[in-house]
XYZ file of C-alpha atoms in Angstrom:
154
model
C 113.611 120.495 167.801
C 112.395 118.181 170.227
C 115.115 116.132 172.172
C 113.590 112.651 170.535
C 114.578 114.207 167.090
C 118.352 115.335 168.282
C 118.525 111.632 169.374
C 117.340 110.421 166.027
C 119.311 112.223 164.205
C 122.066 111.490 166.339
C 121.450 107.715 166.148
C 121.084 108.287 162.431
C 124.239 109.886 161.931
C 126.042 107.053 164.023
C 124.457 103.939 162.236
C 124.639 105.508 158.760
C 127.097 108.286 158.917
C 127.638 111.513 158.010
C 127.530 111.199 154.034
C 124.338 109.432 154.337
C 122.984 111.839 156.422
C 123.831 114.823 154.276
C 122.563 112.730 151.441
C 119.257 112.327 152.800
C 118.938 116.329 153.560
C 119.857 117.609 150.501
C 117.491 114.831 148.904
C 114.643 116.535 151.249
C 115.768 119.666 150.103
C 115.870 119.124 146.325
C 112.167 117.676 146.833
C 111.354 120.771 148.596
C 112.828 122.748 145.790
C 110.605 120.445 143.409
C 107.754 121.193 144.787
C 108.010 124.562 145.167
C 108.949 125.331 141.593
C 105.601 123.475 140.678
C 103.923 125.583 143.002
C 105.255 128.637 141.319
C 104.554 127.758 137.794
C 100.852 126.369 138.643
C 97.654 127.947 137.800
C 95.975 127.362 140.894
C 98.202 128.131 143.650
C 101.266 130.448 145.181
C 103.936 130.292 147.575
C 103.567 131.960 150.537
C 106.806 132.308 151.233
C 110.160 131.168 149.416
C 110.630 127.605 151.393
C 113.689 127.227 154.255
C 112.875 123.815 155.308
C 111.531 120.521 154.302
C 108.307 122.676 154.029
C 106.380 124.193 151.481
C 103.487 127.021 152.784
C 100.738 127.688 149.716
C 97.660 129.043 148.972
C 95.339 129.173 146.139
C 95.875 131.950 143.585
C 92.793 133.299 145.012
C 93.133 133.587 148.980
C 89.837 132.153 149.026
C 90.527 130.325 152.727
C 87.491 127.838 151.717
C 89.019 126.172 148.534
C 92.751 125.720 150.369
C 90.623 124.056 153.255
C 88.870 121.975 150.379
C 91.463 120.743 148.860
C 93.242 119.726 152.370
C 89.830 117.958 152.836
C 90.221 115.938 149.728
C 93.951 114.822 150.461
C 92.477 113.486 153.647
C 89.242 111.963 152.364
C 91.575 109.583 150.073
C 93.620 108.617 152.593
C 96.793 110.704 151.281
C 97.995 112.136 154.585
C 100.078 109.374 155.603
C 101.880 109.424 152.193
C 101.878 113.347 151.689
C 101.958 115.673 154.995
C 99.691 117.933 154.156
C 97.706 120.530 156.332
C 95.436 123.793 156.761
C 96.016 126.270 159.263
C 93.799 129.393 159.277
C 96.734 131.714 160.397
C 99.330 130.573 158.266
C 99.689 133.775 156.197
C 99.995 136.031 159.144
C 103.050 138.006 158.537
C 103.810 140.725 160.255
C 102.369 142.283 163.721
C 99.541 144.289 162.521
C 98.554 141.641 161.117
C 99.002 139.456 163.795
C 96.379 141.937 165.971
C 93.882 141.987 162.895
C 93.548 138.295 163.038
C 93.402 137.791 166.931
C 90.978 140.551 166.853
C 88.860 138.953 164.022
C 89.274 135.837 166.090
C 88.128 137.373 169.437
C 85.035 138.810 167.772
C 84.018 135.411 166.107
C 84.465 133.928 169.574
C 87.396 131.151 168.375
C 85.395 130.034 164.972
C 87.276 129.990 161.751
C 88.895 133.604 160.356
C 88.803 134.098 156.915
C 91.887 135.734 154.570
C 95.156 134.468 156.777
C 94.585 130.498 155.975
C 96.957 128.345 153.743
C 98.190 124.766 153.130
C 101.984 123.576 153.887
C 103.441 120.346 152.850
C 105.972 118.704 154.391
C 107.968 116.721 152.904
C 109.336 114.000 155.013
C 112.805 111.933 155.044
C 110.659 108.943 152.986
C 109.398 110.942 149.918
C 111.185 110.185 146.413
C 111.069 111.985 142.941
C 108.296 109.737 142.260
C 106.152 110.567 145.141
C 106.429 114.517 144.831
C 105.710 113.616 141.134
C 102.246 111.821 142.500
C 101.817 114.523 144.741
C 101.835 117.345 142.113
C 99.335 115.262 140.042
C 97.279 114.928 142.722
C 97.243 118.665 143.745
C 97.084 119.626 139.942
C 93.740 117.547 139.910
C 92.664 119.025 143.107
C 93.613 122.665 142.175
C 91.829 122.020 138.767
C 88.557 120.893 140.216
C 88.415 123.454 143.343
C 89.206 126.446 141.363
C 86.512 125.850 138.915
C 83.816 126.107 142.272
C 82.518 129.302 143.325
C 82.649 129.884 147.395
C 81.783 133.284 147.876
């Protein structure tokens, strides 16, 4: 963590306490925990790994790289980010170190551009979100899933 977040949490812990403060973590964490078990029980996507942190890592049942990245693109065409962190990054299921050196190499040969096959989206869920906005955002990425998976991309 950066030092501005030890201070915020520091100041956080002082001006609420420490029962607050646990209160709001394990409310993160029970979101997290929300989301995920959507995630597992959906017909469009798949953890990519069990979730540690206020973050959940997914991907579509397919791998296809191009639908994740299209249905990151729709969050952000509506104007969702700000309520739901939501991302693509085309390395996030790199696991291991051979795999690591397939997707630099893959990389290397398409001279920086986009490398297909290691991509996935994570959500964070941040210290505002309620039952009733993890609720909205599992609509919302039930919708998206639904409408995505139905396109052919390769």
């Amino acid at each position: 963590r950066s030092p501005l977040g030890a201070i915020a949490t520091w100041a956080h812990l002082i001006l609420q306490g420490r029962e607050k403060l646990q209160q709001k973590y394990q409310q993160i964490y029970d979101l997290t925990q929300q989301l995920a078990d959507y995630v597992r029980r959906s017909p469009h996507f798949s953890l990519i790994c069990e979730p540690q942190t206020g973050i959940v890592a997914l991907h579509t049942k397919d791998l296809d790289d191009v639908k994740a990245h299209a249905i990151y693109k729709a969050f952000e065409e509506d104007n969702e980010r700000p309520r739901f962190y939501i991302s693509f990054a085309d390395n996030l299921r790199v696991r291991t170190m051979d795999e690591f050196r397939r997707y630099t190499s893959l990389k290397d040969a398409d001279m920086g551009h986009k490398v297909h096959g290691f991509g996935g989206l994570y959500i964070q869920i941040m210290h505002h979100a309620t039952p009733d906005l993890i609720e909205t955002l599992i609509d919302r990425l039930d919708l998206a899933g639904y409408k995505v998976m139905r396109t052919k991309t390769r």
